[in-house]
PDB file of C-alpha atoms and ligand atoms in Angstrom:
ATOM      1  CA  MET V1438      -6.825  19.304 -17.692  1.00  0.00           C
ATOM      2  CA  SER V1439      -3.368  19.143 -17.410  1.00  0.00           C
ATOM      3  CA  ASP V1440      -3.064  20.883 -21.702  1.00  0.00           C
ATOM      4  CA  GLY V1441      -1.833  23.608 -20.987  1.00  0.00           C
ATOM      5  CA  ALA V1442      -1.241  23.269 -17.251  1.00  0.00           C
ATOM      6  CA  GLU V1443       1.371  25.051 -15.254  1.00  0.00           C
ATOM      7  CA  PRO V1444       4.054  22.985 -15.094  1.00  0.00           C
ATOM      8  CA  LEU V1445       4.561  20.563 -11.862  1.00  0.00           C
ATOM      9  CA  ARG V1446       8.278  22.390 -11.066  1.00  0.00           C
ATOM     10  CA  ASP V1447       6.797  25.873 -11.425  1.00  0.00           C
ATOM     11  CA  VAL V1448       3.909  25.091  -8.713  1.00  0.00           C
ATOM     12  CA  ILE V1449       6.613  23.740  -6.843  1.00  0.00           C
ATOM     13  CA  ALA V1450       8.762  27.011  -6.919  1.00  0.00           C
ATOM     14  CA  ARG V1451       5.919  29.292  -6.528  1.00  0.00           C
ATOM     15  CA  HIS V1452       4.072  27.382  -3.614  1.00  0.00           C
ATOM     16  CA  GLY V1453       8.018  27.172  -1.805  1.00  0.00           C
ATOM     17  CA  LEU V1454       7.935  22.628  -1.571  1.00  0.00           C
ATOM     18  CA  GLN V1455      10.571  22.548  -0.929  1.00  0.00           C
ATOM     19  CA  ALA V1456      11.267  18.489  -0.341  1.00  0.00           C
ATOM     20  CA  THR V1457      11.154  17.262   3.349  1.00  0.00           C
ATOM     21  CA  LYS V1458      12.580  15.090   3.989  1.00  0.00           C
ATOM     22  CA  ALA V1459      10.590  13.623   7.725  1.00  0.00           C
ATOM     23  CA  LEU V1460       7.309  13.489   5.551  1.00  0.00           C
ATOM     24  CA  GLY V1461       9.106  11.478   2.733  1.00  0.00           C
ATOM     25  CA  GLN V1462       8.999  13.638   0.545  1.00  0.00           C
ATOM     26  CA  ASN V1463      10.270  12.033  -3.489  1.00  0.00           C
ATOM     27  CA  PHE V1464       8.434  13.784  -5.682  1.00  0.00           C
ATOM     28  CA  ILE V1465       7.552  12.727  -9.768  1.00  0.00           C
ATOM     29  CA  LEU V1466       7.087  16.069 -11.960  1.00  0.00           C
ATOM     30  CA  ASP V1467       6.839  13.858 -14.488  1.00  0.00           C
ATOM     31  CA  ARG V1468       3.458  13.571 -17.076  1.00  0.00           C
ATOM     32  CA  GLN V1469       3.639  10.605 -18.400  1.00  0.00           C
ATOM     33  CA  LEU V1470       4.750   8.796 -16.029  1.00  0.00           C
ATOM     34  CA  LEU V1471       1.968   9.689 -14.000  1.00  0.00           C
ATOM     35  CA  ALA V1472      -0.880   9.188 -16.239  1.00  0.00           C
ATOM     36  CA  ARG V1473       0.859   5.834 -16.958  1.00  0.00           C
ATOM     37  CA  ILE V1474       0.369   5.173 -13.312  1.00  0.00           C
ATOM     38  CA  ALA V1475      -2.698   6.330 -13.249  1.00  0.00           C
ATOM     39  CA  ALA V1476      -4.029   3.941 -15.256  1.00  0.00           C
ATOM     40  CA  ILE V1477      -2.754   1.175 -13.852  1.00  0.00           C
ATOM     41  CA  PRO V1478      -6.434   0.641 -11.234  1.00  0.00           C
ATOM     42  CA  GLY V1479      -8.468   0.283 -15.081  1.00  0.00           C
ATOM     43  CA  PRO V1480     -10.966   3.356 -16.323  1.00  0.00           C
ATOM     44  CA  LEU V1481     -12.095   5.189 -13.435  1.00  0.00           C
ATOM     45  CA  ASP V1482     -13.885   7.727 -14.958  1.00  0.00           C
ATOM     46  CA  GLY V1483     -17.138   8.847 -13.026  1.00  0.00           C
ATOM     47  CA  LYS V1484     -15.013   6.827 -10.249  1.00  0.00           C
ATOM     48  CA  THR V1485     -13.604   8.854  -6.538  1.00  0.00           C
ATOM     49  CA  VAL V1486     -11.084   7.395  -5.679  1.00  0.00           C
ATOM     50  CA  TYR V1487      -8.497   8.364  -2.139  1.00  0.00           C
ATOM     51  CA  GLU V1488      -5.993   9.585  -3.065  1.00  0.00           C
ATOM     52  CA  VAL V1489      -3.122   9.690   0.086  1.00  0.00           C
ATOM     53  CA  GLY V1490      -0.596  12.022  -0.157  1.00  0.00           C
ATOM     54  CA  PRO V1491      -0.877  14.508  -3.274  1.00  0.00           C
ATOM     55  CA  GLY V1492       2.119  16.861  -2.665  1.00  0.00           C
ATOM     56  CA  PRO V1493       1.725  19.591  -5.031  1.00  0.00           C
ATOM     57  CA  GLY V1494      -0.388  16.936  -6.469  1.00  0.00           C
ATOM     58  CA  GLY V1495       1.123  15.569  -9.866  1.00  0.00           C
ATOM     59  CA  LEU V1496      -0.381  12.993  -9.711  1.00  0.00           C
ATOM     60  CA  THR V1497      -3.450  14.244  -8.126  1.00  0.00           C
ATOM     61  CA  ARG V1498      -3.919  15.613 -11.782  1.00  0.00           C
ATOM     62  CA  ALA V1499      -2.579  12.681 -13.780  1.00  0.00           C
ATOM     63  CA  LEU V1500      -7.047  11.552 -11.675  1.00  0.00           C
ATOM     64  CA  LEU V1501      -7.933  13.834 -12.278  1.00  0.00           C
ATOM     65  CA  ASP V1502      -7.504  13.530 -15.524  1.00  0.00           C
ATOM     66  CA  THR V1503      -8.975  10.565 -16.320  1.00  0.00           C
ATOM     67  CA  GLY V1504     -12.712  11.658 -15.415  1.00  0.00           C
ATOM     68  CA  ALA V1505     -12.403  10.320 -12.469  1.00  0.00           C
ATOM     69  CA  ARG V1506     -13.648  12.181  -8.388  1.00  0.00           C
ATOM     70  CA  VAL V1507     -10.380  12.663  -6.623  1.00  0.00           C
ATOM     71  CA  VAL V1508     -10.625  12.979  -2.607  1.00  0.00           C
ATOM     72  CA  ALA V1509      -6.558  13.806  -1.085  1.00  0.00           C
ATOM     73  CA  VAL V1510      -5.107  13.819   2.289  1.00  0.00           C
ATOM     74  CA  GLU V1511      -2.345  15.682   2.517  1.00  0.00           C
ATOM     75  CA  ARG V1512      -0.102  15.769   5.510  1.00  0.00           C
ATOM     76  CA  ASP V1513       2.369  18.981   4.448  1.00  0.00           C
ATOM     77  CA  ARG V1514      -0.430  22.251   5.141  1.00  0.00           C
ATOM     78  CA  ARG V1515       2.795  24.307   2.829  1.00  0.00           C
ATOM     79  CA  CYS V1516       0.514  22.175   0.260  1.00  0.00           C
ATOM     80  CA  LEU V1517      -2.422  23.098   0.388  1.00  0.00           C
ATOM     81  CA  PRO V1518      -2.383  26.840  -1.054  1.00  0.00           C
ATOM     82  CA  ALA V1519      -1.371  24.937  -4.256  1.00  0.00           C
ATOM     83  CA  LEU V1520      -4.329  21.702  -4.160  1.00  0.00           C
ATOM     84  CA  ALA V1521      -6.858  24.015  -3.227  1.00  0.00           C
ATOM     85  CA  GLU V1522      -5.469  26.542  -6.662  1.00  0.00           C
ATOM     86  CA  LEU V1523      -6.135  22.511  -8.208  1.00  0.00           C
ATOM     87  CA  GLU V1524      -9.591  21.629  -6.295  1.00  0.00           C
ATOM     88  CA  GLN V1525     -10.540  25.257  -7.941  1.00  0.00           C
ATOM     89  CA  GLU V1526     -10.017  23.698 -11.507  1.00  0.00           C
ATOM     90  CA  ALA V1527     -10.893  20.267 -10.924  1.00  0.00           C
ATOM     91  CA  LYS V1528     -14.397  22.339 -10.617  1.00  0.00           C
ATOM     92  CA  GLY V1529     -15.824  20.132  -7.443  1.00  0.00           C
ATOM     93  CA  ARG V1530     -14.578  17.225  -8.655  1.00  0.00           C
ATOM     94  CA  LEU V1531     -11.424  17.453  -6.483  1.00  0.00           C
ATOM     95  CA  ARG V1532     -11.535  17.422  -2.319  1.00  0.00           C
ATOM     96  CA  THR V1533      -8.601  17.888  -0.173  1.00  0.00           C
ATOM     97  CA  ILE V1534      -8.430  17.320   3.178  1.00  0.00           C
ATOM     98  CA  SER V1535      -5.278  18.330   5.645  1.00  0.00           C
ATOM     99  CA  GLY V1536      -4.571  15.982   8.141  1.00  0.00           C
ATOM    100  CA  ASP V1537      -2.975  12.541   9.194  1.00  0.00           C
ATOM    101  CA  ALA V1538      -3.714   9.095   6.294  1.00  0.00           C
ATOM    102  CA  LEU V1539      -3.177   7.307   9.409  1.00  0.00           C
ATOM    103  CA  ASP V1540      -5.889   9.399  12.114  1.00  0.00           C
ATOM    104  CA  ILE V1541      -8.888  10.288   9.604  1.00  0.00           C
ATOM    105  CA  ASP V1542     -11.658   7.834  10.013  1.00  0.00           C
ATOM    106  CA  GLU V1543     -11.786   7.027   6.092  1.00  0.00           C
ATOM    107  CA  ARG V1544     -14.704   4.710   5.207  1.00  0.00           C
ATOM    108  CA  ALA V1545     -16.751   8.874   6.814  1.00  0.00           C
ATOM    109  CA  GLU V1546     -14.611  10.748   4.168  1.00  0.00           C
ATOM    110  CA  ILE V1547     -15.320   8.478   1.024  1.00  0.00           C
ATOM    111  CA  GLY V1548     -17.411   6.394   1.343  1.00  0.00           C
ATOM    112  CA  ASP V1549     -17.763   2.691  -0.417  1.00  0.00           C
ATOM    113  CA  GLY V1550     -15.591   1.227  -3.108  1.00  0.00           C
ATOM    114  CA  ALA V1551     -12.822   4.015  -4.076  1.00  0.00           C
ATOM    115  CA  PRO V1552     -10.230   3.032  -5.442  1.00  0.00           C
ATOM    116  CA  ILE V1553      -6.574   3.582  -3.578  1.00  0.00           C
ATOM    117  CA  VAL V1554      -4.238   5.050  -5.289  1.00  0.00           C
ATOM    118  CA  ALA V1555      -1.149   7.014  -3.493  1.00  0.00           C
ATOM    119  CA  ASN V1556       2.927   7.981  -4.616  1.00  0.00           C
ATOM    120  CA  LEU V1557       3.006   7.113  -0.454  1.00  0.00           C
ATOM    121  CA  PRO V1558       5.762   8.178   1.794  1.00  0.00           C
ATOM    122  CA  TYR V1559       8.057   5.651   2.289  1.00  0.00           C
ATOM    123  CA  ASN V1560       7.546   5.591   6.167  1.00  0.00           C
ATOM    124  CA  VAL V1561       3.921   4.766   6.492  1.00  0.00           C
ATOM    125  CA  GLY V1562       3.603   2.699   3.249  1.00  0.00           C
ATOM    126  CA  THR V1563       4.043  -0.431   5.529  1.00  0.00           C
ATOM    127  CA  ALA V1564       1.301   0.911   7.680  1.00  0.00           C
ATOM    128  CA  LEU V1565      -1.251   2.072   5.938  1.00  0.00           C
ATOM    129  CA  LEU V1566      -0.966  -1.063   3.622  1.00  0.00           C
ATOM    130  CA  LEU V1567      -1.135  -2.782   7.176  1.00  0.00           C
ATOM    131  CA  ARG V1568      -4.692  -1.011   8.029  1.00  0.00           C
ATOM    132  CA  TRP V1569      -5.905  -1.156   4.387  1.00  0.00           C
ATOM    133  CA  LEU V1570      -5.595  -4.845   4.552  1.00  0.00           C
ATOM    134  CA  GLY V1571      -6.317  -5.803   7.662  1.00  0.00           C
ATOM    135  CA  GLY V1572     -10.492  -5.543   9.043  1.00  0.00           C
ATOM    136  CA  SER V1573     -13.094  -6.590   7.813  1.00  0.00           C
ATOM    137  CA  TRP V1574     -13.499  -7.971   4.615  1.00  0.00           C
ATOM    138  CA  PRO V1575     -14.613  -6.897   1.900  1.00  0.00           C
ATOM    139  CA  PRO V1576     -12.852  -4.338   2.756  1.00  0.00           C
ATOM    140  CA  TRP V1577     -15.223  -0.357   2.204  1.00  0.00           C
ATOM    141  CA  TRP V1578     -12.165  -0.546  -1.111  1.00  0.00           C
ATOM    142  CA  SER V1579     -12.018  -1.243  -4.562  1.00  0.00           C
ATOM    143  CA  SER V1580      -8.342  -1.870  -5.592  1.00  0.00           C
ATOM    144  CA  LEU V1581      -5.261  -0.383  -3.744  1.00  0.00           C
ATOM    145  CA  THR V1582      -2.189   1.702  -6.872  1.00  0.00           C
ATOM    146  CA  LEU V1583       0.576   1.805  -4.077  1.00  0.00           C
ATOM    147  CA  MET V1584       4.728   3.415  -4.214  1.00  0.00           C
ATOM    148  CA  PHE V1585       6.744   1.496  -2.106  1.00  0.00           C
ATOM    149  CA  GLN V1586      10.758   0.741  -2.660  1.00  0.00           C
ATOM    150  CA  ARG V1587      11.266  -2.378  -4.413  1.00  0.00           C
ATOM    151  CA  GLU V1588      12.582  -4.242  -1.777  1.00  0.00           C
ATOM    152  CA  VAL V1589       8.683  -3.743  -0.203  1.00  0.00           C
ATOM    153  CA  ALA V1590       6.573  -4.500  -2.848  1.00  0.00           C
ATOM    154  CA  GLU V1591       8.821  -7.193  -3.636  1.00  0.00           C
ATOM    155  CA  ARG V1592       8.210  -9.007  -0.026  1.00  0.00           C
ATOM    156  CA  ILE V1593       4.836  -8.100  -0.544  1.00  0.00           C
ATOM    157  CA  VAL V1594       3.804 -10.356  -3.824  1.00  0.00           C
ATOM    158  CA  ALA V1595       7.156 -13.158  -3.033  1.00  0.00           C
ATOM    159  CA  LYS V1596       6.569 -16.511  -2.866  1.00  0.00           C
ATOM    160  CA  PRO V1597       7.671 -19.190   0.071  1.00  0.00           C
ATOM    161  CA  GLY V1598      10.720 -20.784  -0.188  1.00  0.00           C
ATOM    162  CA  GLY V1599      12.856 -16.571  -1.347  1.00  0.00           C
ATOM    163  CA  GLU V1600      14.271 -14.422   1.465  1.00  0.00           C
ATOM    164  CA  HIS V1601      11.271 -12.054   0.613  1.00  0.00           C
ATOM    165  CA  TYR V1602       8.407 -14.245   2.166  1.00  0.00           C
ATOM    166  CA  GLY V1603       6.810 -13.269   5.758  1.00  0.00           C
ATOM    167  CA  ARG V1604       4.742 -12.049   7.242  1.00  0.00           C
ATOM    168  CA  LEU V1605       4.223  -8.834   4.711  1.00  0.00           C
ATOM    169  CA  ALA V1606       3.052 -11.572   2.069  1.00  0.00           C
ATOM    170  CA  ILE V1607       0.707 -13.697   3.646  1.00  0.00           C
ATOM    171  CA  ALA V1608      -0.675 -10.103   5.182  1.00  0.00           C
ATOM    172  CA  ALA V1609      -1.225  -9.583   1.389  1.00  0.00           C
ATOM    173  CA  GLN V1610      -1.991 -13.291  -0.873  1.00  0.00           C
ATOM    174  CA  TRP V1611      -4.184 -14.696   1.611  1.00  0.00           C
ATOM    175  CA  ARG V1612      -7.427 -13.237   1.243  1.00  0.00           C
ATOM    176  CA  ALA V1613      -6.044  -9.996  -2.145  1.00  0.00           C
ATOM    177  CA  VAL V1614      -3.994 -10.957  -5.346  1.00  0.00           C
ATOM    178  CA  PRO V1615      -1.638  -8.640  -5.580  1.00  0.00           C
ATOM    179  CA  LYS V1616       1.107  -7.926  -8.684  1.00  0.00           C
ATOM    180  CA  ILE V1617       4.263  -5.181  -9.059  1.00  0.00           C
ATOM    181  CA  ALA V1618       2.074  -3.367 -12.196  1.00  0.00           C
ATOM    182  CA  MET V1619       5.772  -1.174 -12.379  1.00  0.00           C
ATOM    183  CA  LEU V1620       8.920  -0.175 -11.553  1.00  0.00           C
ATOM    184  CA  VAL V1621       9.767   3.444 -10.818  1.00  0.00           C
ATOM    185  CA  HIS V1622      13.395   3.837 -11.610  1.00  0.00           C
ATOM    186  CA  ARG V1623      15.500   6.648  -8.558  1.00  0.00           C
ATOM    187  CA  SER V1624      16.631   8.985 -11.401  1.00  0.00           C
ATOM    188  CA  SER V1625      12.176   9.426 -12.048  1.00  0.00           C
ATOM    189  CA  PHE V1626      11.780  11.586  -8.975  1.00  0.00           C
ATOM    190  CA  VAL V1627      12.309  14.852  -7.156  1.00  0.00           C
ATOM    191  CA  PRO V1628      14.854  14.639  -5.071  1.00  0.00           C
ATOM    192  CA  PRO V1629      16.284  11.228  -5.916  1.00  0.00           C
ATOM    193  CA  PRO V1630      15.616   8.437  -3.064  1.00  0.00           C
ATOM    194  CA  LYS V1631      18.417   6.029  -2.611  1.00  0.00           C
ATOM    195  CA  VAL V1632      16.649   2.803  -3.743  1.00  0.00           C
ATOM    196  CA  ALA V1633      14.657   2.107  -6.433  1.00  0.00           C
ATOM    197  CA  SER V1634      11.135   2.532  -6.484  1.00  0.00           C
ATOM    198  CA  ALA V1635       7.780  -0.354  -7.733  1.00  0.00           C
ATOM    199  CA  VAL V1636       3.960   0.444  -7.829  1.00  0.00           C
ATOM    200  CA  ILE V1637       1.631  -2.298  -6.252  1.00  0.00           C
ATOM    201  CA  HIS V1638      -2.040  -3.022  -7.762  1.00  0.00           C
ATOM    202  CA  LEU V1639      -3.641  -4.770  -5.311  1.00  0.00           C
ATOM    203  CA  VAL V1640      -7.433  -6.625  -5.743  1.00  0.00           C
ATOM    204  CA  PRO V1641      -9.365  -8.024  -3.361  1.00  0.00           C
ATOM    205  CA  ALA V1642     -10.203 -12.085  -3.096  1.00  0.00           C
ATOM    206  CA  PRO V1643     -13.235 -14.087  -0.760  1.00  0.00           C
ATOM    207  CA  GLN V1644     -12.052 -14.441   2.250  1.00  0.00           C
ATOM    208  CA  PRO V1645     -10.943 -17.698   3.150  1.00  0.00           C
ATOM    209  CA  GLU V1646     -13.713 -19.479   5.113  1.00  0.00           C
ATOM    210  CA  GLY V1647     -13.514 -19.561   8.644  1.00  0.00           C
ATOM    211  CA  VAL V1648     -10.193 -17.968   9.206  1.00  0.00           C
ATOM    212  CA  ASP V1649     -10.134 -15.711  11.871  1.00  0.00           C
ATOM    213  CA  PRO V1650      -7.847 -12.294  10.704  1.00  0.00           C
ATOM    214  CA  ALA V1651      -6.245 -12.133  13.917  1.00  0.00           C
ATOM    215  CA  VAL V1652      -5.134 -15.584  14.053  1.00  0.00           C
ATOM    216  CA  ILE V1653      -3.348 -15.445  10.947  1.00  0.00           C
ATOM    217  CA  GLU V1654      -1.533 -12.346  12.501  1.00  0.00           C
ATOM    218  CA  ARG V1655      -0.599 -14.035  15.641  1.00  0.00           C
ATOM    219  CA  LEU V1656       0.043 -16.936  13.496  1.00  0.00           C
ATOM    220  CA  THR V1657       2.570 -15.881  11.941  1.00  0.00           C
ATOM    221  CA  ALA V1658       3.938 -13.693  13.850  1.00  0.00           C
ATOM    222  CA  ALA V1659       4.563 -16.271  15.806  1.00  0.00           C
ATOM    223  CA  ALA V1660       6.394 -18.175  12.349  1.00  0.00           C
ATOM    224  CA  PHE V1661       8.244 -15.457  11.371  1.00  0.00           C
ATOM    225  CA  GLY V1662       9.606 -14.352  15.489  1.00  0.00           C
ATOM    226  CA  GLN V1663      12.511 -17.238  14.607  1.00  0.00           C
ATOM    227  CA  ARG V1664      12.278 -17.683  10.409  1.00  0.00           C
ATOM    228  CA  ARG V1665      15.737 -19.983  11.188  1.00  0.00           C
ATOM    229  CA  LYS V1666      13.651 -22.173  13.607  1.00  0.00           C
ATOM    230  CA  MET V1667      12.056 -25.056  12.835  1.00  0.00           C
ATOM    231  CA  LEU V1668       7.956 -24.318  13.134  1.00  0.00           C
ATOM    232  CA  ARG V1669       8.131 -26.676  16.541  1.00  0.00           C
ATOM    233  CA  SER V1670      10.380 -24.422  18.021  1.00  0.00           C
ATOM    234  CA  SER V1671       8.717 -21.315  16.666  1.00  0.00           C
ATOM    235  CA  LEU V1672       4.951 -22.505  17.481  1.00  0.00           C
ATOM    236  CA  LYS V1673       5.148 -22.958  20.790  1.00  0.00           C
ATOM    237  CA  ALA V1674       4.504 -19.354  21.136  1.00  0.00           C
ATOM    238  CA  MET V1675       1.433 -19.683  19.674  1.00  0.00           C
ATOM    239  CA  PRO V1676      -0.955 -22.005  21.920  1.00  0.00           C
ATOM    240  CA  GLY V1677      -1.991 -25.322  20.327  1.00  0.00           C
ATOM    241  CA  ALA V1678      -0.176 -24.493  17.561  1.00  0.00           C
ATOM    242  CA  LEU V1679       2.131 -27.909  17.365  1.00  0.00           C
ATOM    243  CA  GLU V1680      -0.890 -30.133  18.226  1.00  0.00           C
ATOM    244  CA  GLU V1681      -2.328 -29.059  14.516  1.00  0.00           C
ATOM    245  CA  LEU V1682       0.896 -29.506  12.979  1.00  0.00           C
ATOM    246  CA  GLU V1683       0.485 -33.552  11.983  1.00  0.00           C
ATOM    247  CA  PRO V1684      -2.910 -33.817  11.673  1.00  0.00           C
ATOM    248  CA  LEU V1685      -2.501 -31.163   8.771  1.00  0.00           C
ATOM    249  CA  GLY V1686       0.396 -33.125   7.121  1.00  0.00           C
ATOM    250  CA  ILE V1687       2.628 -29.941   7.894  1.00  0.00           C
ATOM    251  CA  ASP V1688       7.143 -31.376   9.366  1.00  0.00           C
ATOM    252  CA  PRO V1689       6.929 -29.504  12.416  1.00  0.00           C
ATOM    253  CA  GLU V1690      11.236 -29.148  11.214  1.00  0.00           C
ATOM    254  CA  ARG V1691      10.131 -27.763   8.502  1.00  0.00           C
ATOM    255  CA  ARG V1692      10.559 -23.319   9.138  1.00  0.00           C
ATOM    256  CA  ALA V1693       8.023 -20.965   8.564  1.00  0.00           C
ATOM    257  CA  GLU V1694       9.982 -19.816   4.988  1.00  0.00           C
ATOM    258  CA  THR V1695       8.707 -23.722   3.754  1.00  0.00           C
ATOM    259  CA  LEU V1696       4.734 -22.830   4.105  1.00  0.00           C
ATOM    260  CA  SER V1697       2.202 -22.252   1.322  1.00  0.00           C
ATOM    261  CA  ILE V1698      -0.361 -19.796   1.609  1.00  0.00           C
ATOM    262  CA  ASP V1699      -2.534 -22.380   1.759  1.00  0.00           C
ATOM    263  CA  ASP V1700      -0.507 -24.187   4.596  1.00  0.00           C
ATOM    264  CA  TYR V1701      -1.173 -20.991   7.226  1.00  0.00           C
ATOM    265  CA  VAL V1702      -4.504 -20.225   5.839  1.00  0.00           C
ATOM    266  CA  ALA V1703      -5.402 -24.502   7.022  1.00  0.00           C
ATOM    267  CA  LEU V1704      -3.524 -24.166  10.210  1.00  0.00           C
ATOM    268  CA  ALA V1705      -5.009 -20.730  11.195  1.00  0.00           C
ATOM    269  CA  ARG V1706      -8.445 -22.372  10.591  1.00  0.00           C
ATOM    270  CA  ALA V1707      -8.026 -25.118  12.560  1.00  0.00           C
ATOM    271  CA  LEU V1708      -7.130 -22.774  15.856  1.00  0.00           C
ATOM    272  CA  SER V1709      -9.598 -20.213  14.743  1.00  0.00           C
TER     273      SER V1709
HETATM  274  N1  SAM Q 772       1.784  12.417  -4.710  1.00  0.00           N
HETATM  275  C1  SAM Q 772       3.523  13.591  -4.818  1.00  0.00           C
HETATM  276  C2  SAM Q 772       3.478  12.906  -6.230  1.00  0.00           C
HETATM  277  O1  SAM Q 772       3.624  11.659  -6.577  1.00  0.00           O
HETATM  278  O2  SAM Q 772       5.052  13.235  -7.050  1.00  0.00           O
HETATM  279  C3  SAM Q 772       4.085  13.613  -3.456  1.00  0.00           C
HETATM  280  C4  SAM Q 772       4.579  11.996  -3.118  1.00  0.00           C
HETATM  281  S1  SAM Q 772       5.616  12.070  -1.628  1.00  0.00           S
HETATM  282  C5  SAM Q 772       6.404  10.099  -1.965  1.00  0.00           C
HETATM  283  C6  SAM Q 772       4.097  11.615  -0.127  1.00  0.00           C
HETATM  284  C7  SAM Q 772       2.951  12.745  -0.397  1.00  0.00           C
HETATM  285  O3  SAM Q 772       3.543  12.160   1.414  1.00  0.00           O
HETATM  286  C8  SAM Q 772       3.962  13.909   0.568  1.00  0.00           C
HETATM  287  O4  SAM Q 772       3.122  15.002   0.068  1.00  0.00           O
HETATM  288  C9  SAM Q 772       4.077  13.963   2.219  1.00  0.00           C
HETATM  289  O5  SAM Q 772       3.706  15.604   3.022  1.00  0.00           O
HETATM  290  C10 SAM Q 772       2.428  13.605   2.400  1.00  0.00           C
HETATM  291  N2  SAM Q 772       2.711  12.238   3.620  1.00  0.00           N
HETATM  292  C11 SAM Q 772       3.412  12.014   4.113  1.00  0.00           C
HETATM  293  N3  SAM Q 772       2.635  11.569   5.540  1.00  0.00           N
HETATM  294  C12 SAM Q 772       1.742  11.100   6.039  1.00  0.00           C
HETATM  295  C13 SAM Q 772       0.456  11.494   6.265  1.00  0.00           C
HETATM  296  N4  SAM Q 772       0.809  10.184   7.213  1.00  0.00           N
HETATM  297  N5  SAM Q 772      -0.789  11.491   5.833  1.00  0.00           N
HETATM  298  C14 SAM Q 772      -1.471  12.302   4.111  1.00  0.00           C
HETATM  299  N6  SAM Q 772      -0.125  12.394   3.721  1.00  0.00           N
HETATM  300  C15 SAM Q 772       1.888  12.419   4.283  1.00  0.00           C
END
């Protein structure tokens, strides 16, 4: 449906949608790039996709072009007239919800099994990711395809031992598999953000047995709350944890960033 469609730059000008920094607005106008992002989750024809922050609708159009149905939630009411036009063109395949993605009851609005695809506002990106990674498992969504600042993307996929490895890596990797699917240069956005971006693609994996998600969350909060300290000091904040280290073959003199995801899973299982 993008063939012959009005250029996004004109849609933005016609509706007076100058980007607002407070809403994390950096728009992508390049249709080829948008099509490449929409292709990351795999074939979407006939599926319902959940998009957060459609803005003037560039990524939304690319998703509709794949044959998907799209449910999109946008907080900036200025974008609604442009999205209403797109709804008309999409003939029933686009539904826009006016509101804050942090507030909506996603499962009730979208149903189970939807891929989530979003060029996220940076100021709510991590909060939304942690919400999607938390809660019951398997999750209601089937995959996440999300734009982040590159540095945040590197923290999501980080392996043990490096400076990027921490709570976000463990939250993303203990029951899911994330990868960096694409790097995106600052110049691809209007206006360009200060830093480079990357698109993460993440699919759920089976949840390890016997692990309470709240326990692994508290454990990593304690361990990385003082990441320069040895575990025997940082884990004092987690009742019972110190006693479990030696039976699991984990030296209490190690620091949080040297433990593998499997180590955290084993420790959380012992404490669950
Ligand atoms: N998807 C468009 C694109 O790729 O060009 C716009 C991306 S822009 C980085 C982020 C969009 O998210 C903006 O349209 C902004 O208004 C919207 N937004 C910001 N906070 C939001 C929230 N809490 N809930 C829903 N949308 C939000």
